[in-house]
Amino acid sequence: MATPYDTSVSDAESAIGGSDLPQGVKDAILNVLNDIPAGESVNFVDNWQPGDNIPDGVDVLFVKGDATQVAIPDGVPVVIFETDQNVQVTLEGTVPTVVQLGAGDDTLVVDPSSESDHTIHGGAGNDSIVSAAGDDTIYFGDGSDTVDGGAGFDLGVIETSFETAGISWDGNQLSITNLAGETSVVSNVEYVQFDDGAIIAAETADLGVVARMYETLLDRYGDFEGVKFWFDVYESGDASLHDIAQAFLNSEEFSSAHGSATNAEFVDTLYEQLFGREPDAAGAAYWTGLLDDGSADRADITVAFAQSAEGEQSTERTIHVLDEDDHLA
């Protein structure tokens, strides 16, 4: 039987912070708690099962019992499954919701009309997660999971090494195999974060160029928030590839490392950071000459490198440009 109880925000934060929930889920729940007005309590419901009544204004719902089909009550911002059953879960999702699935082989489907940004953790088991139109964050749990992020700009987080993972693409489906032999299949997720790297799915060649600017100028893969920002800027028409390259060149991160570089040193840097090699004499002379005589500026050269076939090849493990027939939802 469902058991409602209240506690202070500070006590709730301490309980969540000290729990064994995954850190990403803790952070998402703490963000929910931080939005509760000062002086108000946090409303918990424990031992909830389908059919149980719950009071209005529930903040955190713990699902327990043997039910194998669960429709998450709409409007509850945090739902934690504490069950070993193989549960089929539906989420209407009119509000952003944090969902921690249980230890079974669970299936969660978000209503296709939902545009809310959800945070979902697969828990243990071989889970299937299908989200909708929000900018979702989906954590892969233990096991072999299948994830479809739906529309929106989604972040997938998988706790395995990028360097040792087996990675392959079939259209817009990404397969990731860890050292335990577990293979997860991902589609419609624009950014997949590993312990030590990331994979970016770009719908167009130009977005691939934007993603490649991080390697070209900053010598690192793009962070999620940065990639999302620049993809949005480019797709909105607010900036050209040249404009974005110039913004990278003007950044503190680039300027502190290479701000005083000569034209020749700048060209050398692009070869080393994007291509991973020293420049050939003819290539270095050509690009440096364009800069020296004013035929091109550094943003032009950056875009040209990021558009090159060698640039695509050198980043093919981290940046995947989808074919026209394989676009994300």
GROMACS .gro file of C-alpha atoms in nm:
model
  329
    1MET     CA    1   0.000   0.000   0.000
    2ALA     CA    2   0.130   0.344  -0.089
    3THR     CA    3   0.282   0.532   0.203
    4PRO     CA    4   0.300   0.912   0.171
    5TYR     CA    5   0.529   1.119   0.392
    6ASP     CA    6   0.686   1.463   0.394
    7THR     CA    7   1.032   1.587   0.481
    8SER     CA    8   1.231   1.907   0.454
    9VAL     CA    9   1.423   1.991   0.140
   10SER     CA   10   1.754   1.969   0.327
   11ASP     CA   11   1.672   1.625   0.469
   12ALA     CA   12   1.557   1.506   0.127
   13GLU     CA   13   1.878   1.633  -0.031
   14SER     CA   14   2.083   1.449   0.231
   15ALA     CA   15   1.888   1.127   0.177
   16ILE     CA   16   1.923   1.141  -0.202
   17GLY     CA   17   2.288   1.246  -0.183
   18GLY     CA   18   2.369   0.955   0.049
   19SER     CA   19   2.177   0.695  -0.150
   20ASP     CA   20   2.326   0.438  -0.387
   21LEU     CA   21   2.150   0.590  -0.688
   22PRO     CA   22   2.377   0.661  -0.987
   23GLN     CA   23   2.540   1.003  -0.963
   24GLY     CA   24   2.369   1.138  -1.274
   25VAL     CA   25   2.029   1.046  -1.131
   26LYS     CA   26   2.119   1.203  -0.796
   27ASP     CA   27   2.215   1.527  -0.970
   28ALA     CA   28   1.890   1.533  -1.168
   29ILE     CA   29   1.681   1.471  -0.855
   30LEU     CA   30   1.870   1.738  -0.661
   31ASN     CA   31   1.790   1.984  -0.941
   32VAL     CA   32   1.420   1.902  -0.892
   33LEU     CA   33   1.449   1.953  -0.516
   34ASN     CA   34   1.627   2.285  -0.565
   35ASP     CA   35   1.319   2.416  -0.747
   36ILE     CA   36   1.091   2.356  -0.448
   37PRO     CA   37   1.008   2.695  -0.289
   38ALA     CA   38   1.174   2.777   0.041
   39GLY     CA   39   0.974   2.661   0.339
   40GLU     CA   40   0.783   2.392   0.151
   41SER     CA   41   0.825   2.021   0.219
   42VAL     CA   42   0.923   1.744  -0.020
   43ASN     CA   43   0.637   1.502  -0.073
   44PHE     CA   44   0.741   1.136  -0.098
   45VAL     CA   45   0.526   0.830  -0.167
   46ASP     CA   46   0.680   0.492  -0.085
   47ASN     CA   47   0.561   0.141  -0.180
   48TRP     CA   48   0.343   0.264  -0.467
   49GLN     CA   49   0.186   0.009  -0.701
   50PRO     CA   50  -0.055   0.057  -0.992
   51GLY     CA   51  -0.403   0.118  -0.855
   52ASP     CA   52  -0.285   0.290  -0.538
   53ASN     CA   53  -0.407   0.644  -0.485
   54ILE     CA   54  -0.148   0.914  -0.438
   55PRO     CA   55  -0.198   1.267  -0.306
   56ASP     CA   56  -0.163   1.570  -0.529
   57GLY     CA   57   0.175   1.736  -0.541
   58VAL     CA   58   0.392   1.426  -0.506
   59ASP     CA   59   0.760   1.503  -0.572
   60VAL     CA   60   0.922   1.159  -0.544
   61LEU     CA   61   0.746   0.828  -0.609
   62PHE     CA   62   0.898   0.489  -0.520
   63VAL     CA   63   0.749   0.203  -0.725
   64LYS     CA   64   0.761  -0.141  -0.561
   65GLY     CA   65   0.582  -0.473  -0.588
   66ASP     CA   66   0.527  -0.731  -0.860
   67ALA     CA   67   0.348  -0.526  -1.125
   68THR     CA   68   0.477  -0.580  -1.478
   69GLN     CA   69   0.284  -0.295  -1.642
   70VAL     CA   70   0.313   0.054  -1.497
   71ALA     CA   71   0.176   0.383  -1.627
   72ILE     CA   72   0.369   0.650  -1.442
   73PRO     CA   73   0.122   0.898  -1.288
   74ASP     CA   74   0.146   1.218  -1.487
   75GLY     CA   75   0.294   1.522  -1.319
   76VAL     CA   76   0.524   1.335  -1.079
   77PRO     CA   77   0.877   1.474  -1.136
   78VAL     CA   78   1.080   1.185  -0.986
   79VAL     CA   79   0.998   0.813  -1.017
   80ILE     CA   80   1.227   0.543  -0.876
   81PHE     CA   81   1.159   0.174  -0.945
   82GLU     CA   82   1.271  -0.063  -0.669
   83THR     CA   83   1.170  -0.391  -0.830
   84ASP     CA   84   1.327  -0.693  -0.997
   85GLN     CA   85   1.033  -0.747  -1.231
   86ASN     CA   86   1.051  -0.708  -1.608
   87VAL     CA   87   0.833  -0.399  -1.623
   88GLN     CA   88   0.667  -0.233  -1.921
   89VAL     CA   89   0.652   0.136  -1.836
   90THR     CA   90   0.467   0.419  -2.008
   91LEU     CA   91   0.530   0.787  -1.937
   92GLU     CA   92   0.291   1.057  -2.054
   93GLY     CA   93   0.560   1.312  -1.983
   94THR     CA   94   0.375   1.643  -1.968
   95VAL     CA   95   0.640   1.760  -1.718
   96PRO     CA   96   1.014   1.686  -1.713
   97THR     CA   97   1.055   1.357  -1.529
   98VAL     CA   98   1.349   1.174  -1.371
   99VAL     CA   99   1.301   0.797  -1.401
  100GLN     CA  100   1.526   0.534  -1.244
  101LEU     CA  101   1.431   0.191  -1.375
  102GLY     CA  102   1.476  -0.125  -1.169
  103ALA     CA  103   1.678  -0.444  -1.196
  104GLY     CA  104   1.466  -0.629  -1.452
  105ASP     CA  105   1.462  -0.623  -1.831
  106ASP     CA  106   1.245  -0.314  -1.850
  107THR     CA  107   1.079  -0.130  -2.137
  108LEU     CA  108   1.000   0.241  -2.108
  109VAL     CA  109   0.808   0.430  -2.376
  110VAL     CA  110   0.749   0.805  -2.355
  111ASP     CA  111   0.430   0.933  -2.515
  112PRO     CA  112   0.526   1.055  -2.865
  113SER     CA  113   0.357   1.391  -2.802
  114SER     CA  114   0.583   1.470  -2.505
  115GLU     CA  115   0.818   1.764  -2.557
  116SER     CA  116   0.950   1.766  -2.199
  117ASP     CA  117   1.316   1.703  -2.122
  118HIS     CA  118   1.344   1.375  -1.933
  119THR     CA  119   1.627   1.208  -1.743
  120ILE     CA  120   1.611   0.828  -1.763
  121HIS     CA  121   1.844   0.565  -1.617
  122GLY     CA  122   1.813   0.208  -1.737
  123GLY     CA  123   1.920   0.041  -1.414
  124ALA     CA  124   2.027  -0.322  -1.436
  125GLY     CA  125   1.896  -0.566  -1.694
  126ASN     CA  126   1.860  -0.548  -2.070
  127ASP     CA  127   1.637  -0.245  -2.111
  128SER     CA  128   1.456  -0.078  -2.399
  129ILE     CA  129   1.398   0.299  -2.381
  130VAL     CA  130   1.203   0.498  -2.640
  131SER     CA  131   1.177   0.870  -2.573
  132ALA     CA  132   1.006   1.153  -2.758
  133ALA     CA  133   1.065   1.513  -2.864
  134GLY     CA  134   1.246   1.660  -2.564
  135ASP     CA  135   1.618   1.715  -2.509
  136ASP     CA  136   1.662   1.404  -2.298
  137THR     CA  137   1.946   1.263  -2.092
  138ILE     CA  138   1.952   0.883  -2.100
  139TYR     CA  139   2.191   0.680  -1.884
  140PHE     CA  140   2.267   0.327  -1.999
  141GLY     CA  141   2.256   0.081  -1.712
  142ASP     CA  142   2.420  -0.259  -1.684
  143GLY     CA  143   2.330  -0.505  -1.956
  144SER     CA  144   2.258  -0.472  -2.327
  145ASP     CA  145   2.023  -0.179  -2.376
  146THR     CA  146   1.832  -0.046  -2.676
  147VAL     CA  147   1.779   0.330  -2.677
  148ASP     CA  148   1.585   0.551  -2.918
  149GLY     CA  149   1.612   0.914  -2.817
  150GLY     CA  150   1.337   1.036  -3.050
  151ALA     CA  151   1.344   1.397  -3.165
  152GLY     CA  152   1.530   1.669  -2.976
  153PHE     CA  153   1.901   1.694  -2.899
  154ASP     CA  154   1.967   1.402  -2.669
  155LEU     CA  155   2.257   1.301  -2.446
  156GLY     CA  156   2.336   0.936  -2.387
  157VAL     CA  157   2.575   0.843  -2.106
  158ILE     CA  158   2.742   0.503  -2.102
  159GLU     CA  159   2.983   0.396  -1.830
  160THR     CA  160   3.247   0.229  -2.039
  161SER     CA  161   3.578   0.324  -2.198
  162PHE     CA  162   3.567   0.485  -2.540
  163GLU     CA  163   3.916   0.355  -2.612
  164THR     CA  164   3.826  -0.011  -2.555
  165ALA     CA  165   3.463  -0.014  -2.674
  166GLY     CA  166   3.366  -0.182  -2.998
  167ILE     CA  167   3.185   0.077  -3.210
  168SER     CA  168   2.997   0.030  -3.536
  169TRP     CA  169   2.728   0.211  -3.734
  170ASP     CA  170   2.441   0.073  -3.941
  171GLY     CA  171   2.259   0.373  -4.086
  172ASN     CA  172   2.166   0.589  -3.789
  173GLN     CA  173   2.202   0.301  -3.542
  174LEU     CA  174   2.513   0.296  -3.328
  175SER     CA  175   2.622  -0.030  -3.164
  176ILE     CA  176   2.851  -0.015  -2.861
  177THR     CA  177   3.009  -0.329  -2.714
  178ASN     CA  178   3.192  -0.313  -2.381
  179LEU     CA  179   3.464  -0.544  -2.251
  180ALA     CA  180   3.200  -0.762  -2.083
  181GLY     CA  181   3.055  -0.839  -2.426
  182GLU     CA  182   2.735  -0.641  -2.366
  183THR     CA  183   2.613  -0.460  -2.678
  184SER     CA  184   2.383  -0.160  -2.663
  185VAL     CA  185   2.212  -0.020  -2.973
  186VAL     CA  186   2.149   0.353  -2.994
  187SER     CA  187   1.949   0.562  -3.240
  188ASN     CA  188   1.835   0.925  -3.245
  189VAL     CA  189   2.085   1.025  -2.976
  190GLU     CA  190   2.303   1.312  -3.092
  191TYR     CA  191   2.578   1.290  -2.830
  192VAL     CA  192   2.699   0.976  -2.650
  193GLN     CA  193   2.932   1.039  -2.356
  194PHE     CA  194   3.182   0.769  -2.253
  195ASP     CA  195   3.413   0.766  -1.952
  196ASP     CA  196   3.696   0.899  -2.167
  197GLY     CA  197   3.547   1.027  -2.491
  198ALA     CA  198   3.233   1.096  -2.691
  199ILE     CA  199   3.056   1.018  -3.017
  200ILE     CA  200   2.871   1.295  -3.198
  201ALA     CA  201   2.603   1.217  -3.458
  202ALA     CA  202   2.574   1.502  -3.709
  203GLU     CA  203   2.274   1.511  -3.940
  204THR     CA  204   2.455   1.705  -4.212
  205ALA     CA  205   2.808   1.743  -4.343
  206ASP     CA  206   2.814   2.105  -4.224
  207LEU     CA  207   2.728   2.003  -3.868
  208GLY     CA  208   3.011   1.751  -3.893
  209VAL     CA  209   3.239   2.043  -3.980
  210VAL     CA  210   3.117   2.233  -3.674
  211ALA     CA  211   3.189   1.934  -3.450
  212ARG     CA  212   3.531   1.891  -3.610
  213MET     CA  213   3.633   2.247  -3.519
  214TYR     CA  214   3.693   2.131  -3.163
  215GLU     CA  215   3.959   1.886  -3.280
  216THR     CA  216   4.096   2.133  -3.534
  217LEU     CA  217   4.144   2.431  -3.304
  218LEU     CA  218   4.112   2.308  -2.945
  219ASP     CA  219   4.266   1.959  -2.980
  220ARG     CA  220   3.979   1.788  -2.799
  221TYR     CA  221   3.639   1.640  -2.868
  222GLY     CA  222   3.346   1.875  -2.826
  223ASP     CA  223   3.167   1.889  -2.493
  224PHE     CA  224   2.792   1.826  -2.497
  225GLU     CA  225   2.676   2.178  -2.410
  226GLY     CA  226   2.917   2.337  -2.656
  227VAL     CA  227   2.824   2.108  -2.945
  228LYS     CA  228   2.453   2.157  -2.879
  229PHE     CA  229   2.499   2.535  -2.868
  230TRP     CA  230   2.693   2.560  -3.195
  231PHE     CA  231   2.466   2.313  -3.375
  232ASP     CA  232   2.167   2.527  -3.273
  233VAL     CA  233   2.342   2.847  -3.383
  234TYR     CA  234   2.429   2.705  -3.724
  235GLU     CA  235   2.090   2.543  -3.786
  236SER     CA  236   1.909   2.863  -3.690
  237GLY     CA  237   2.102   3.053  -3.958
  238ASP     CA  238   2.250   3.293  -3.705
  239ALA     CA  239   2.609   3.212  -3.805
  240SER     CA  240   2.800   3.065  -4.099
  241LEU     CA  241   3.076   2.806  -4.072
  242HIS     CA  242   3.323   3.093  -4.109
  243ASP     CA  243   3.154   3.283  -3.824
  244ILE     CA  244   3.170   2.982  -3.595
  245ALA     CA  245   3.535   2.916  -3.680
  246GLN     CA  246   3.613   3.279  -3.599
  247ALA     CA  247   3.435   3.246  -3.265
  248PHE     CA  248   3.656   2.946  -3.184
  249LEU     CA  249   3.964   3.144  -3.286
  250ASN     CA  250   3.856   3.432  -3.060
  251SER     CA  251   3.794   3.203  -2.763
  252GLU     CA  252   4.008   3.219  -2.452
  253GLU     CA  253   4.081   2.847  -2.485
  254PHE     CA  254   4.236   2.887  -2.829
  255SER     CA  255   4.398   3.224  -2.765
  256SER     CA  256   4.574   3.109  -2.450
  257ALA     CA  257   4.732   2.817  -2.637
  258HIS     CA  258   4.796   2.960  -2.984
  259GLY     CA  259   4.708   3.329  -2.982
  260SER     CA  260   5.062   3.443  -3.071
  261ALA     CA  261   5.125   3.181  -3.341
  262THR     CA  262   5.261   3.293  -3.676
  263ASN     CA  263   5.076   3.192  -3.991
  264ALA     CA  264   5.318   2.904  -4.044
  265GLU     CA  265   5.282   2.792  -3.682
  266PHE     CA  266   4.905   2.814  -3.711
  267VAL     CA  267   4.903   2.586  -4.015
  268ASP     CA  268   5.135   2.340  -3.840
  269THR     CA  269   4.892   2.332  -3.546
  270LEU     CA  270   4.598   2.239  -3.768
  271TYR     CA  271   4.790   1.951  -3.924
  272GLU     CA  272   4.900   1.820  -3.586
  273GLN     CA  273   4.569   1.857  -3.402
  274LEU     CA  274   4.323   1.745  -3.670
  275PHE     CA  275   4.529   1.514  -3.889
  276GLY     CA  276   4.763   1.390  -3.617
  277ARG     CA  277   5.071   1.436  -3.833
  278GLU     CA  278   5.336   1.686  -3.933
  279PRO     CA  279   5.252   1.892  -4.241
  280ASP     CA  280   5.393   1.799  -4.578
  281ALA     CA  281   5.607   2.076  -4.723
  282ALA     CA  282   5.381   2.150  -5.020
  283GLY     CA  283   5.066   2.160  -4.810
  284ALA     CA  284   5.220   2.383  -4.546
  285ALA     CA  285   5.351   2.622  -4.811
  286TYR     CA  286   5.012   2.639  -4.984
  287TRP     CA  287   4.805   2.717  -4.676
  288THR     CA  288   5.063   2.954  -4.527
  289GLY     CA  289   5.083   3.135  -4.860
  290LEU     CA  290   4.708   3.196  -4.863
  291LEU     CA  291   4.731   3.351  -4.519
  292ASP     CA  292   5.039   3.557  -4.596
  293ASP     CA  293   4.898   3.713  -4.914
  294GLY     CA  294   4.554   3.773  -4.766
  295SER     CA  295   4.369   3.537  -4.997
  296ALA     CA  296   4.219   3.365  -4.692
  297ASP     CA  297   4.200   3.426  -4.320
  298ARG     CA  298   4.243   3.175  -4.039
  299ALA     CA  299   3.872   3.102  -4.016
  300ASP     CA  300   3.871   3.015  -4.389
  301ILE     CA  301   4.162   2.776  -4.341
  302THR     CA  302   3.998   2.620  -4.034
  303VAL     CA  303   3.679   2.547  -4.228
  304ALA     CA  304   3.878   2.402  -4.519
  305PHE     CA  305   4.066   2.164  -4.289
  306ALA     CA  306   3.748   2.061  -4.107
  307GLN     CA  307   3.577   1.995  -4.443
  308SER     CA  308   3.864   1.789  -4.583
  309ALA     CA  309   3.849   1.416  -4.650
  310GLU     CA  310   4.150   1.365  -4.425
  311GLY     CA  311   3.975   1.554  -4.147
  312GLU     CA  312   3.670   1.332  -4.184
  313GLN     CA  313   3.885   1.020  -4.176
  314SER     CA  314   4.084   1.129  -3.873
  315THR     CA  315   3.767   1.190  -3.669
  316GLU     CA  316   3.546   0.911  -3.804
  317ARG     CA  317   3.541   0.726  -3.470
  318THR     CA  318   3.417   1.031  -3.280
  319ILE     CA  319   3.209   1.223  -3.537
  320HIS     CA  320   2.959   1.037  -3.754
  321VAL     CA  321   2.783   1.223  -4.035
  322LEU     CA  322   2.458   1.053  -4.124
  323ASP     CA  323   2.371   0.971  -4.483
  324GLU     CA  324   2.069   1.147  -4.632
  325ASP     CA  325   1.853   0.838  -4.583
  326ASP     CA  326   1.966   0.788  -4.223
  327HIS     CA  327   1.872   1.120  -4.063
  328LEU     CA  328   1.777   1.130  -3.699
  329ALA     CA  329   1.409   1.155  -3.606
   0.00000   0.00000   0.00000
